[in-house]
Short mmCIF file of C-alpha atoms in Angstrom, two decimals:
data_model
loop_
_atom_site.label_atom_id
_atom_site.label_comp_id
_atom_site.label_asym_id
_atom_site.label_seq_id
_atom_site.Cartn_x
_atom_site.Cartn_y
_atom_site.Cartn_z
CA UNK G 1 81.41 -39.25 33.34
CA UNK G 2 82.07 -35.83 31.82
CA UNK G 3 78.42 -34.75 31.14
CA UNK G 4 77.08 -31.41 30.42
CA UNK G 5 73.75 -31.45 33.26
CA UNK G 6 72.85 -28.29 30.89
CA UNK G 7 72.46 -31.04 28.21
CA UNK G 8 70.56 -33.34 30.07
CA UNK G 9 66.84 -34.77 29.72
CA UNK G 10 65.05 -37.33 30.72
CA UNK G 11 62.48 -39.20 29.21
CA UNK G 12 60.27 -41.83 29.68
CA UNK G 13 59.68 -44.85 27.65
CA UNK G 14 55.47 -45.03 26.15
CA UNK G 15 54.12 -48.26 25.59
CA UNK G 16 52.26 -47.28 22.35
CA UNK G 17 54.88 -44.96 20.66
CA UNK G 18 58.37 -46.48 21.57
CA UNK G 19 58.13 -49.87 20.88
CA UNK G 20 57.98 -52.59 18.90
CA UNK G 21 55.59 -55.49 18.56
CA UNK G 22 58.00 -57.86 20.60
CA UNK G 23 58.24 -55.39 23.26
CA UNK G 24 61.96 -53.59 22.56
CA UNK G 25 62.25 -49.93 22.06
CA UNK G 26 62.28 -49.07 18.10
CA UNK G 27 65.74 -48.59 16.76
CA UNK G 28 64.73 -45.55 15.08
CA UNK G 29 63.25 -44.28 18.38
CA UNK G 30 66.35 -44.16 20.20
CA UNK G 31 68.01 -41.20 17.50
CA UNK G 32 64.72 -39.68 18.84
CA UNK G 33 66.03 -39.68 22.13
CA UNK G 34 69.46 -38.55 21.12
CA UNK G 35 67.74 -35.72 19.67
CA UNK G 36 66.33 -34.44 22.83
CA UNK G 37 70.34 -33.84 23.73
CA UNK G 38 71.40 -32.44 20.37
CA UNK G 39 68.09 -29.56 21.04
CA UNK G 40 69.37 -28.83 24.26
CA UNK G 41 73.09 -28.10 23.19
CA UNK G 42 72.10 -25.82 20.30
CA UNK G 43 69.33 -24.18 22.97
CA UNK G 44 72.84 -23.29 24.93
CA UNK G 45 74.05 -21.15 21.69
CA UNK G 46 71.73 -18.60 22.89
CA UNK G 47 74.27 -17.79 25.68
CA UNK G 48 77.14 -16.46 23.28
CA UNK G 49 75.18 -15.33 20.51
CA UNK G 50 72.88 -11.81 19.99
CA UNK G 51 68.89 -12.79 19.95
CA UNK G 52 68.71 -11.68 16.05
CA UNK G 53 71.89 -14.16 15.32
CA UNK G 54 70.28 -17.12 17.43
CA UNK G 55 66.68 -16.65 15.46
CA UNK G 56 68.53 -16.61 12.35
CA UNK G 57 70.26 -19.83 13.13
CA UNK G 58 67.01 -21.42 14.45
CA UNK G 59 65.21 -20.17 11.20
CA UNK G 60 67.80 -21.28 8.97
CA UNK G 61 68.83 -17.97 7.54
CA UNK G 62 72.60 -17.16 8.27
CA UNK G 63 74.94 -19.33 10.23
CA UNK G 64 73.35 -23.33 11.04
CA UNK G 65 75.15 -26.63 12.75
CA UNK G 66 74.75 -29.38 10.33
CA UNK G 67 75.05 -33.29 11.30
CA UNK G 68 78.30 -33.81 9.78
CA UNK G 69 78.94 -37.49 10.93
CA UNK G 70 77.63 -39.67 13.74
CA UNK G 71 78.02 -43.49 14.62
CA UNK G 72 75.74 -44.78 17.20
CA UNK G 73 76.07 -47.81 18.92
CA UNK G 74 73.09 -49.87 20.59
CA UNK G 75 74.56 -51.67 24.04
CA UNK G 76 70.74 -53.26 25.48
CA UNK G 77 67.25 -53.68 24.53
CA UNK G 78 65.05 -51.18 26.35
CA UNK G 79 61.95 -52.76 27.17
CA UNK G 80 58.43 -50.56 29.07
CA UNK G 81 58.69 -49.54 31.55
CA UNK G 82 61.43 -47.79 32.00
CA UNK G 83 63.22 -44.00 32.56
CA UNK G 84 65.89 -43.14 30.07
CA UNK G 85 68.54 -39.93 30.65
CA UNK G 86 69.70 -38.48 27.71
CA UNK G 87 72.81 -36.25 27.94
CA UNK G 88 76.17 -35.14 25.89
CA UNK G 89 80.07 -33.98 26.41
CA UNK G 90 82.17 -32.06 24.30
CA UNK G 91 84.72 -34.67 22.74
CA UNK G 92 88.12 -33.59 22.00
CA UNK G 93 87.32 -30.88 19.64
CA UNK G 94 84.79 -27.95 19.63
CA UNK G 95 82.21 -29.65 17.01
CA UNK G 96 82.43 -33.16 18.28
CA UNK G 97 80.55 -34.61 21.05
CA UNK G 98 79.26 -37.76 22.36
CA UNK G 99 75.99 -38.18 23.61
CA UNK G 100 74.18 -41.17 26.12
CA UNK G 101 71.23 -42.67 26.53
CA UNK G 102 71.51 -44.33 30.62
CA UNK G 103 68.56 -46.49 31.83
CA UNK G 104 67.30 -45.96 35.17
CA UNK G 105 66.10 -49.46 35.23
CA UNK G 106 68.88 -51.25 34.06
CA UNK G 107 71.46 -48.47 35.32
CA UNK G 108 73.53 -48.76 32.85
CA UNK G 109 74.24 -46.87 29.27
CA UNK G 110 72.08 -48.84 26.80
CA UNK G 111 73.22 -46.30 23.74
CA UNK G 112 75.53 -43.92 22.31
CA UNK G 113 76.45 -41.70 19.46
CA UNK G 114 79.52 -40.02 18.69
CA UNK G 115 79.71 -37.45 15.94
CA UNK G 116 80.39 -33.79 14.87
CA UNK G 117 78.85 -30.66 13.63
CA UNK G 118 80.06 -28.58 11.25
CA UNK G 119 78.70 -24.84 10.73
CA UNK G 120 77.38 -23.75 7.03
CA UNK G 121 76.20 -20.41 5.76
CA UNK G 122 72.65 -21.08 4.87
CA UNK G 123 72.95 -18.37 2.37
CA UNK G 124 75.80 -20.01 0.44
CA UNK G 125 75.36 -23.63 1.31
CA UNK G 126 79.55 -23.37 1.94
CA UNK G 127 80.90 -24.55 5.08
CA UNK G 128 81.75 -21.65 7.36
CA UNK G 129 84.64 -21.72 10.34
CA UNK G 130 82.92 -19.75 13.13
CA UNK G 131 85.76 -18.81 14.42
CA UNK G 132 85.69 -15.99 11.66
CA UNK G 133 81.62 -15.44 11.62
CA UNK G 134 81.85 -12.51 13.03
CA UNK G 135 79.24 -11.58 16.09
CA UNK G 136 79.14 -14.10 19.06
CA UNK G 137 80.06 -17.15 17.09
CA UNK G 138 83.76 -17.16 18.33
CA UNK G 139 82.78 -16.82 21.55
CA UNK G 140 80.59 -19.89 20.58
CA UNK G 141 83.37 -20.94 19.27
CA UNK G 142 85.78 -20.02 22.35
CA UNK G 143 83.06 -21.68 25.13
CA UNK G 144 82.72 -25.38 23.14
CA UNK G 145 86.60 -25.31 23.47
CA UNK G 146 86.32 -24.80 27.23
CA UNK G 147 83.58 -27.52 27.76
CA UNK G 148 85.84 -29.36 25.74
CA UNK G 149 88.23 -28.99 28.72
CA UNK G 150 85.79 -29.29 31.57
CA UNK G 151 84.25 -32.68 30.60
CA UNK G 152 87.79 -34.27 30.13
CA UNK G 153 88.10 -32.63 33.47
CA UNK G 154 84.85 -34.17 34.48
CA UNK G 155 85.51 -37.57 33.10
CA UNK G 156 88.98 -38.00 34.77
CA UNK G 157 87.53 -36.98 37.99
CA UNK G 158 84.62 -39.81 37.81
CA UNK G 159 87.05 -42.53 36.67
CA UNK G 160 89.55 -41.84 39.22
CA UNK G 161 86.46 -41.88 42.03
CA UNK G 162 85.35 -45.54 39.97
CA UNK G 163 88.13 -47.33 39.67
CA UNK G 164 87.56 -51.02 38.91
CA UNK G 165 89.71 -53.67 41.02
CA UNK G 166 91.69 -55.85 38.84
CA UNK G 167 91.15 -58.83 40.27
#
């Protein structure tokens, strides 16, 4: 469905930390889980930027992805036990993506959030286009645009290999 594998995780539900007293996984718990995808993208920055300019990021001091929006959108309860997969596509644009949480026991997507970064200087606290950071940001910059491209590619290619009858 146009995932990035490189952004997927999987994680299994606790009966003492993910739940509620009626059974259902916490609401709050489940931007937990998107969070395991949103580490794993900005763990693949490390491929297009120096060592020194990935620390930096990690550490806060020069260039850093900020939340800029997100909307997330609860499908089904997840109850113990159960498996979840976490993973994320590039949306239309470089600093938008959308990320899912599938159930192994319900196969099906149970959540999903849809937002977008945007990139500040952490020196200035003003937005920065990274296209003009300087360093291995535009190639950052450059390879977000191509996954852009391969999960529509991705995406196409599943729903053209599902296609539901329309009986």
């Amino acid at each position: 469905m146009g995932y990035d594998p490189k952004t997927m995780v999987e994680r299994g539900v606790t009966w003492a930390e993910d739940q509620d007293p009626f059974g259902h996984v916490f609401q709050a718990q489940y931007m937990h889980f998107f969070g395991l995808a949103f580490h794993r993208v900005m763990e693949s920055y490390d491929e297009y930027l120096r060592e020194s300019e990935y620390k930096d990021m990690i550490e806060g001091r020069t260039v850093i992805p900020a939340v800029r929006r997100y909307e997330v959108g609860i499908r089904r309860q997840v109850t113990y036990p159960d498996s979840l997969t976490v993973k994320s596509s590039q949306s239309r644009r470089a600093t938008a993506a959308t990320t899912a949480i599938f159930s192994l026991k319900q196969q099906a997507i149970v959540a999903e959030c849809k937002g977008s970064v945007t990139y500040v200087n952490a020196e200035t606290g003003r937005l920065i286009d990274i296209r003009t950071a300087g360093g291995g940001w535009p190639d950052l910059y450059d390879a977000l645009v191509k996954k852009c491209a391969e999960s529509k590619a991705l995406k196409e290619k599943w729903e053209l290999n599902h296609k539901k009858s329309k009986m």
